[in-house]
Coordinates of C-alpha atoms in Angstrom, one line a residue:
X1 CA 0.0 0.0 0.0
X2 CA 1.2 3.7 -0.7
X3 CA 2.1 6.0 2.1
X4 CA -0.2 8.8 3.6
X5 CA 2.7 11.0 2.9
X6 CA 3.7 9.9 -0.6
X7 CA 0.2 10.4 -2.2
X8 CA -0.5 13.4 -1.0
X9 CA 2.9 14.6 -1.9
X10 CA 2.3 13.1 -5.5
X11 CA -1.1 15.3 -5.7
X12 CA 0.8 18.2 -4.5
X13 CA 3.6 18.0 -7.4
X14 CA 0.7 17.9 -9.8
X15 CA -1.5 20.6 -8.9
X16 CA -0.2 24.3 -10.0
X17 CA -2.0 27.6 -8.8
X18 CA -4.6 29.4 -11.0
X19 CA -3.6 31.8 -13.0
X20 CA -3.7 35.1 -11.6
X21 CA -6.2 38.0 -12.8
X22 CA -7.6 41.2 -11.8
X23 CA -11.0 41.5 -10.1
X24 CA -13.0 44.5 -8.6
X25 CA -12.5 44.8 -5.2
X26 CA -15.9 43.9 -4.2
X27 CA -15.4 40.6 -6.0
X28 CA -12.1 39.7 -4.2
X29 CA -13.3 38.6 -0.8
X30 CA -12.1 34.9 -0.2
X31 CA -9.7 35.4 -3.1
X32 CA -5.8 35.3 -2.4
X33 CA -3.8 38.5 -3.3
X34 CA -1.0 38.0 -6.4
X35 CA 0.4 41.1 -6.1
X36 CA 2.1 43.6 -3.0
X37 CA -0.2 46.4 -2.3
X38 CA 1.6 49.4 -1.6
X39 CA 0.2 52.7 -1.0
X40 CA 0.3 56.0 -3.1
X41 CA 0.1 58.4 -0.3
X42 CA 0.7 58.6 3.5
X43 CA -2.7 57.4 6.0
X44 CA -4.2 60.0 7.2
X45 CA -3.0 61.9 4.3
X46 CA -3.0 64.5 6.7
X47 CA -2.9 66.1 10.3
X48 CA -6.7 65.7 11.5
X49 CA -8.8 65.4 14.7
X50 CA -9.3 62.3 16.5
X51 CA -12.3 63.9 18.3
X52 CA -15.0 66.8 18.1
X53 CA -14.0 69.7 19.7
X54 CA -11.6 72.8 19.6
X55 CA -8.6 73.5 17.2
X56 CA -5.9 75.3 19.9
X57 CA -2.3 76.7 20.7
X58 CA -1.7 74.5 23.3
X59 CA 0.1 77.3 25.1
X60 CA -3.2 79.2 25.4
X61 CA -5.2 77.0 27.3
X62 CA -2.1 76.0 29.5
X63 CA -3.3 78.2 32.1
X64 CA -7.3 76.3 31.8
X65 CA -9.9 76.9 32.6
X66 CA -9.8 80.1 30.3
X67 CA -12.3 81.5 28.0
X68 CA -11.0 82.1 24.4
X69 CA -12.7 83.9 20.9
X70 CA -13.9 81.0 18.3
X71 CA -13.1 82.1 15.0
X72 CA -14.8 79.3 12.5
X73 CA -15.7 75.6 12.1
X74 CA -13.6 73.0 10.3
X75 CA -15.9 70.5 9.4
X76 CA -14.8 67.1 7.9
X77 CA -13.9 67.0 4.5
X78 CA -13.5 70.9 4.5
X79 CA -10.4 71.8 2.3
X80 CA -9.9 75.4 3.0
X81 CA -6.7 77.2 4.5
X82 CA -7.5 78.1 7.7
X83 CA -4.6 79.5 10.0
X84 CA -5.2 79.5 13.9
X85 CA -3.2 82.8 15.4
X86 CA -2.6 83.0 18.7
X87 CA -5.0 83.3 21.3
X88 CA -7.4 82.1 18.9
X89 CA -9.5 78.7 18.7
X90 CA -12.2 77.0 15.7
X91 CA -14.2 74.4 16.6
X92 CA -13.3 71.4 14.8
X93 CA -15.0 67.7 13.6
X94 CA -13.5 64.2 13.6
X95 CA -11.4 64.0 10.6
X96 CA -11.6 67.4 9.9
X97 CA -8.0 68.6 9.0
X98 CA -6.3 70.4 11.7
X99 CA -5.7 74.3 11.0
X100 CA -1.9 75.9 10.9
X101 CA -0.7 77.0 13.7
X102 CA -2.8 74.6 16.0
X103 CA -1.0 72.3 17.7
X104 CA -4.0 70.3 19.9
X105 CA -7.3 69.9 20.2
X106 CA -9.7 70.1 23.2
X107 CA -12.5 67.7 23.1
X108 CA -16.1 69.4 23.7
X109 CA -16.4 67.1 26.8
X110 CA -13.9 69.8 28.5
X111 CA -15.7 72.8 27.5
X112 CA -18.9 74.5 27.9
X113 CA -19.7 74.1 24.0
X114 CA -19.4 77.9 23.2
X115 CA -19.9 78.9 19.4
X116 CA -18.7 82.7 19.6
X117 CA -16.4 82.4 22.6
X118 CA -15.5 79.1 24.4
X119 CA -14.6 78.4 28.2
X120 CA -11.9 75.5 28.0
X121 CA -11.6 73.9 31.9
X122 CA -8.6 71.5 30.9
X123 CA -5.2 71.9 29.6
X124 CA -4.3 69.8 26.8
X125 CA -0.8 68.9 25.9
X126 CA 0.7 69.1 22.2
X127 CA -0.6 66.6 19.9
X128 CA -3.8 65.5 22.4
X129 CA -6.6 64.2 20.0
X130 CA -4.8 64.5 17.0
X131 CA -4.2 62.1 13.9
X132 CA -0.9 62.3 12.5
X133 CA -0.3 62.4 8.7
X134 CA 1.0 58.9 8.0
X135 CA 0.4 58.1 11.2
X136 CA -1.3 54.4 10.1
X137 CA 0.4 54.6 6.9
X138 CA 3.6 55.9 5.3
X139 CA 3.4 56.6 1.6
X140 CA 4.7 53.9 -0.5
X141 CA 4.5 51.5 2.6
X142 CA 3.5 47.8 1.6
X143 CA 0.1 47.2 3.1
X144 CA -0.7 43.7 2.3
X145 CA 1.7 41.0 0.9
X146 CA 1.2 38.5 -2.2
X147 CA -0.3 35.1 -0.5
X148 CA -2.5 37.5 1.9
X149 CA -6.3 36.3 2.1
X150 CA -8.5 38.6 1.5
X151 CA -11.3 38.9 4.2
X152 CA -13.2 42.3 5.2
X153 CA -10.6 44.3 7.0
X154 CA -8.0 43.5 3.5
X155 CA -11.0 44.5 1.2
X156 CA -11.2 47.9 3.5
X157 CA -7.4 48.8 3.6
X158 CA -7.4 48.2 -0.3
X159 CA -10.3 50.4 -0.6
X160 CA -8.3 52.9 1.7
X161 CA -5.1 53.2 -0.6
X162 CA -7.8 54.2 -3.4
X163 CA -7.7 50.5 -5.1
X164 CA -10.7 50.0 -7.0
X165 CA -9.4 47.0 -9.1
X166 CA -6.3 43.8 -7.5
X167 CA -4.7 41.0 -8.7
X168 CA -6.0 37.7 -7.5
X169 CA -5.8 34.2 -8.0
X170 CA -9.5 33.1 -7.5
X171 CA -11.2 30.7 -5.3
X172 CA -10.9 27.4 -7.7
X173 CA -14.3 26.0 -8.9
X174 CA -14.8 22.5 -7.5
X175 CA -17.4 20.4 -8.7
X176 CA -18.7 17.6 -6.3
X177 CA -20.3 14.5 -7.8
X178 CA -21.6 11.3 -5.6
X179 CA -21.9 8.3 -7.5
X180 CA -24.3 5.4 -6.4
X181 CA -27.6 3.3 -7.6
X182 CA -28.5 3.8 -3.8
X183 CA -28.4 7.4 -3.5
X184 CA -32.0 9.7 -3.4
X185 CA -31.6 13.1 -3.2
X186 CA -32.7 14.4 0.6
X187 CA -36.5 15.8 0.9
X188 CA -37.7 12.9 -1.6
X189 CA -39.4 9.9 -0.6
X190 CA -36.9 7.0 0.6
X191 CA -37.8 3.7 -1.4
X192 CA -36.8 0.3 -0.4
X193 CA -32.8 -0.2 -0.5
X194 CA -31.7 3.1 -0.7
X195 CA -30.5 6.0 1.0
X196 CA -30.9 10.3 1.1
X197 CA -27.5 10.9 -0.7
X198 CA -25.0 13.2 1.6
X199 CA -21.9 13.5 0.5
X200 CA -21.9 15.9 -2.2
X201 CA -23.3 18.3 0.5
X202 CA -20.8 17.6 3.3
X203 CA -18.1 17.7 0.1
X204 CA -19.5 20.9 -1.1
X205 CA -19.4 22.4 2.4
X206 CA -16.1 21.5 2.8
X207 CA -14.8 22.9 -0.1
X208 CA -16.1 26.3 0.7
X209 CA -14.8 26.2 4.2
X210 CA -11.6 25.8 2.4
X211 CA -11.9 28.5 0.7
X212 CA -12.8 27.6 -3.1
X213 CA -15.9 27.3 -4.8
X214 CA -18.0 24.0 -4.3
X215 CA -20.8 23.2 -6.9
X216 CA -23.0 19.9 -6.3
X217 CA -23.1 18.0 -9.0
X218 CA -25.9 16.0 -7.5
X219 CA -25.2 11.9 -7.9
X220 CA -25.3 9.5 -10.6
X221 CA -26.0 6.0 -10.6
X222 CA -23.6 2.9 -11.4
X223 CA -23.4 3.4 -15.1
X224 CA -20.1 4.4 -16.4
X225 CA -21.6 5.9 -19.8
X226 CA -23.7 8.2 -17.1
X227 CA -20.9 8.6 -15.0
X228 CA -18.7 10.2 -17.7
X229 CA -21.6 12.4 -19.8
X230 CA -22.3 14.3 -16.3
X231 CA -18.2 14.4 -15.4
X232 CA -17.9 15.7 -19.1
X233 CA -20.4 18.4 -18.7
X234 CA -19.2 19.9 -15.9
X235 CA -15.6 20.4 -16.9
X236 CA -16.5 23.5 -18.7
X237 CA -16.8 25.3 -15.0
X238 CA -14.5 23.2 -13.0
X239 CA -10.9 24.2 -11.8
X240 CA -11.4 20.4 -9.8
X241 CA -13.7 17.9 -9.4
X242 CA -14.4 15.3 -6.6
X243 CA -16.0 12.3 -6.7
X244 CA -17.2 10.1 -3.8
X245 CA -17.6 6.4 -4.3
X246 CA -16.9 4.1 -7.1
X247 CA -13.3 3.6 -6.4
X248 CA -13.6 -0.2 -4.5
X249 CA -12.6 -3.4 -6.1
X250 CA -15.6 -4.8 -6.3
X251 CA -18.2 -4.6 -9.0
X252 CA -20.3 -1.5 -10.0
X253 CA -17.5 0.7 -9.6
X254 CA -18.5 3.5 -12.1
X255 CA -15.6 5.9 -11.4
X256 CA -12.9 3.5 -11.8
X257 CA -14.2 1.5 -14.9
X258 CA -14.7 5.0 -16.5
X259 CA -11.6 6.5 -15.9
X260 CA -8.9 4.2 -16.1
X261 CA -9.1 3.6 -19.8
X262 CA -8.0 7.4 -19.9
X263 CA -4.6 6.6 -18.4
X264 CA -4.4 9.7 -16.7
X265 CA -6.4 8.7 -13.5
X266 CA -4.7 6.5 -10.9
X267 CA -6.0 4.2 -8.7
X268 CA -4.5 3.2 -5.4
X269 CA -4.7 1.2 -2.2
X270 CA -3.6 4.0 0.7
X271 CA -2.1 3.1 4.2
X272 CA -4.7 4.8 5.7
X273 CA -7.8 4.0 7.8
X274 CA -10.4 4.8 6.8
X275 CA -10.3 5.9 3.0
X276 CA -7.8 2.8 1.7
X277 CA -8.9 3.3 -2.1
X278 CA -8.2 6.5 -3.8
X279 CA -7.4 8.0 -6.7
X280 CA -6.0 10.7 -8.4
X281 CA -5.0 12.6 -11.6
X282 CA -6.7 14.5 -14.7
X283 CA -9.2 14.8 -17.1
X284 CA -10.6 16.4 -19.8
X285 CA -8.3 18.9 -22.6
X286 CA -7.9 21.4 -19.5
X287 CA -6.0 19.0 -18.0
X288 CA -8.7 19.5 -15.0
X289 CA -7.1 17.7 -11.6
X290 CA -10.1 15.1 -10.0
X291 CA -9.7 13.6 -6.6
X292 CA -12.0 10.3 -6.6
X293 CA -12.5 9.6 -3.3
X294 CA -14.1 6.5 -1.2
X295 CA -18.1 6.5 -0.8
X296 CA -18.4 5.8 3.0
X297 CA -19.0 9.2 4.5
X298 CA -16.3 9.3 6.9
X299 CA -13.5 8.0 4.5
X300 CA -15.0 10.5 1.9
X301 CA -14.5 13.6 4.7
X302 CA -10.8 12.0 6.3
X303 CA -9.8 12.1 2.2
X304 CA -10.9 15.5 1.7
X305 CA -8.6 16.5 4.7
X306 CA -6.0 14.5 4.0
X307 CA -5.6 15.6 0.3
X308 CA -8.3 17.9 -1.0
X309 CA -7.8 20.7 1.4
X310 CA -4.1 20.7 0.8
X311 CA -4.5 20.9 -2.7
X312 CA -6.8 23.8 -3.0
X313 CA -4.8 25.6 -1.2
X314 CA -1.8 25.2 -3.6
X315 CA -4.7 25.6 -5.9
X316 CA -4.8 29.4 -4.7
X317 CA -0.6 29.6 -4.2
X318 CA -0.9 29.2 -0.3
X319 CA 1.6 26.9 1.6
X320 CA 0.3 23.7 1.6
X321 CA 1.1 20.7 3.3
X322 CA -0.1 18.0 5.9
X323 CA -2.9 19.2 8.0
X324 CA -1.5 20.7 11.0
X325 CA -1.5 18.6 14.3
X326 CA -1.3 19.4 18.3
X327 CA -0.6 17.0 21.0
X328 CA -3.0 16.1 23.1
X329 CA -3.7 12.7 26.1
X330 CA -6.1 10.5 24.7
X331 CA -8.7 9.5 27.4
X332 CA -8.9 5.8 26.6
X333 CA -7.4 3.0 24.9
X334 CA -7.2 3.1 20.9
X335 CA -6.6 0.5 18.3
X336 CA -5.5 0.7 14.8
X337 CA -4.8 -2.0 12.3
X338 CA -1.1 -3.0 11.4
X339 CA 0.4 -1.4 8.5
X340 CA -2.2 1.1 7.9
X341 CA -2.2 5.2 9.8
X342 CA -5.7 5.6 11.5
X343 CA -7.7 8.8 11.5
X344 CA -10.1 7.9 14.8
X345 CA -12.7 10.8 15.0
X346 CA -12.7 12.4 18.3
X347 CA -13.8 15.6 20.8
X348 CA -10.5 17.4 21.7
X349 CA -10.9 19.4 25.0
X350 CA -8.0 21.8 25.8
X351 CA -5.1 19.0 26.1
X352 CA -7.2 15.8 26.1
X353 CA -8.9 14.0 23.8
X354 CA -12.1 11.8 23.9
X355 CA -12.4 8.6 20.9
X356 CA -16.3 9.3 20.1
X357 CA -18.6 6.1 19.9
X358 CA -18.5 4.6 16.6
X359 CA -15.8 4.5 14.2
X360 CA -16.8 3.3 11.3
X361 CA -16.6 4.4 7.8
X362 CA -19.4 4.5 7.3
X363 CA -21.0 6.2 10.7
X364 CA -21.9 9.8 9.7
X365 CA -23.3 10.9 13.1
X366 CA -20.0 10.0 15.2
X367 CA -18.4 12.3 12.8
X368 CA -20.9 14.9 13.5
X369 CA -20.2 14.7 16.5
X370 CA -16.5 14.8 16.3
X371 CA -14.0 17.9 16.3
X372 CA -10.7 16.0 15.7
X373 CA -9.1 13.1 14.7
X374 CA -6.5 11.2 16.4
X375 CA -3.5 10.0 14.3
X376 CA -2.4 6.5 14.8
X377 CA 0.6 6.0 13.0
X378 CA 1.3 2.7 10.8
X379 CA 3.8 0.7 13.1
X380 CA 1.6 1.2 16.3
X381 CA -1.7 -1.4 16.8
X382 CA -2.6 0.1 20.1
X383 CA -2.1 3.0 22.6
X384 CA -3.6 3.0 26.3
X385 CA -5.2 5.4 28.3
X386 CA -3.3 8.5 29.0
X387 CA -0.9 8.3 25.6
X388 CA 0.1 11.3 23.9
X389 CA -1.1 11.1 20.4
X390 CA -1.2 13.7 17.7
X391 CA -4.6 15.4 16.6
X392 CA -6.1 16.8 13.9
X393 CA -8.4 19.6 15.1
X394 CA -11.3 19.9 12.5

């Protein structure tokens, strides 16, 4: 059987990231940046007040509580030249810009609100309540780095340097497709023998939690012929594809007897329990990567961890590896099979962690009602109560 490690490092040679382009900002969210953002002028682009109140000489109201003449308002957004002489004050707005010659400002809270002449009760030192040019910002300063995900606050400081278009490389398009004679579509009737169809919507979920695109594909049954019409329709708006079940060696494998004739597809027994039989490779002229994962639920999910996740974010030119792992006690004894690394679902509390009730592949509610996996690596059969193991959080 293949390693863990050695497939996933094979899928991670042959995926490349998307190709870049250039997206309105409002379109970027969830995308990752493909270019440094610098910007073109210092933030604030100028002295302005942090607060409403007065424009002052800080020298004059050294001596508070005095009453000074109010000459004007600045008001936000005002860009006249006002100059501030001494004894003198103008009230002033939160990010209005601060006069010449003032050198602080007085928040209204310490001062009777005058609009002609002002009583001021409280000192206030050189530079209170007042936003620096390039304070936040320096012009020409790199705000956000290439490989940067862009969320809300990235969107907002790109908006803030007066970007209205960036370079991205998009969230890939991943189609999900379940394969199975079996499968119903949830909110139909449930005849005899089959079963509401779930993994294209756990898939789907997954992929979007990771950051890319995820477009059920609904299910098809064990017919190659059908198998392959719906796969080849789809490629037209896929960057990926999935596929859950199929994959066995048994009969009525529709993924596997359709694919392998293309010789690009390989099919594999994996050290790994659960998800032993995978596959992996391309299809269509695009040369379109398709991860063919087992049908059980839970080997369908551990796969999509394992290797799916990783790859997508390649996918998007992020680092990409092995999931990442803490240590943790395990509360009570575990058992793997020899030979093969064991993902056990499990509730990971702090620095313990709890094996849930029922593990197997095909037991959709213990994984539910998981948010980890312990690792069991390949040369160990069992560890007791109290081991330290290595953990997946989920």
């Amino acid at each position: 059987m293949k390693p863990v490690d050695r497939h996933l490092a094979d899928i991670l040679a042959a995926v490349r990231p998307l190709a870049p382009l250039e997206v309105e900002i409002e379109a970027a969210l969830g995308a990752v940046l493909a270019e440094d953002v610098a910007s073109p002028v210092p933030l604030p682009p100028f002295d302005n007040s942090a607060m409403d109140g007065y424009a002052v000489r800080a020298g004059d109201v050294a001596a508070a509580p005095v009453t000074l003449p109010v000459i004007g308002d600045v008001a936000a957004g005002d860009g006249g030249l006002i100059a501030l002489g001494p004894g003198l004050v103008t009230r002033i707005m939160t990010g209005a810009p601060l006069p010449a010659g003032a050198d602080a400002v007085v928040p209204v809270e310490w001062t009777d609100g005058g609009t002609a002449r002002v009583r001021i009760d409280r000192p206030a030192p050189p530079g209170n309540a007042i936003r620096r040019a390039g304070e936040d910002v320096r012009a020409g300063d790199v705000v956000l780095r290439e490989g940067a995900r862009i969320g809300p606050a990235q969107i907002g400081i790109l908006a803030g340097v007066g970007r209205r278009r960036v370079l991205v490389r998009p969230r890939p398009r991943v189609v999900v497709l379940s394969t199975g004679a079996e499968l119903s579509e949830p909110g139909t009737p449930l005849g005899a023998g089959r079963i509401w169809e779930s993994n294209s919507f756990m898939l789907a979920a997954a992929v979007r939690e990771a950051g890319a695109e995820g477009f059920r594909a609904g299910s098809v049954t064990d017919d190659p012929k059908e198998f392959m019409d719906t796969l080849d329709a789809q490629l037209i708006r896929a960057d990926a594809v999935i596929t859950s079940g199929g994959v066995s060696m048994g009969a009525y494998e529709p993924v596997k007897e359709a694919l392998s004739p293309l010789g690009t597809v390989t099919f594999e027994k994996v050290a790994m329990q659960p998800g032993m039989p995978q596959g992996f490779g391309v299809v269509g002229p695009d040369r379109v990567p398709i991860f063919t994962l087992p049908g059980n639920p839970v080997s369908s999910f551990v796969s999509f961890v394992l290797f799916v996740k990783p790859a997508l974010r390649a996918m998007q030119g992020l680092p990409a590896g092995p999931p990442a792992t803490v240590r943790a006690t395990v509360t009570a004894p575990v058992r793997s099979p020899a030979g093969k690394r064991s993902y056990l679902r499990a509730v990971l509390t702090g620095e313990t962690v709890a094996p849930v009730t029922g593990q197997g592949s095909h037991q959709l509610a213990a994984l539910a009602a998981a948010n980890a996996l312990i690792v069991v690596p390949e040369d160990e059969t069992s560890l007791p109560e109290g081991a330290e193991v290595e953990v997946i959080p989920l």
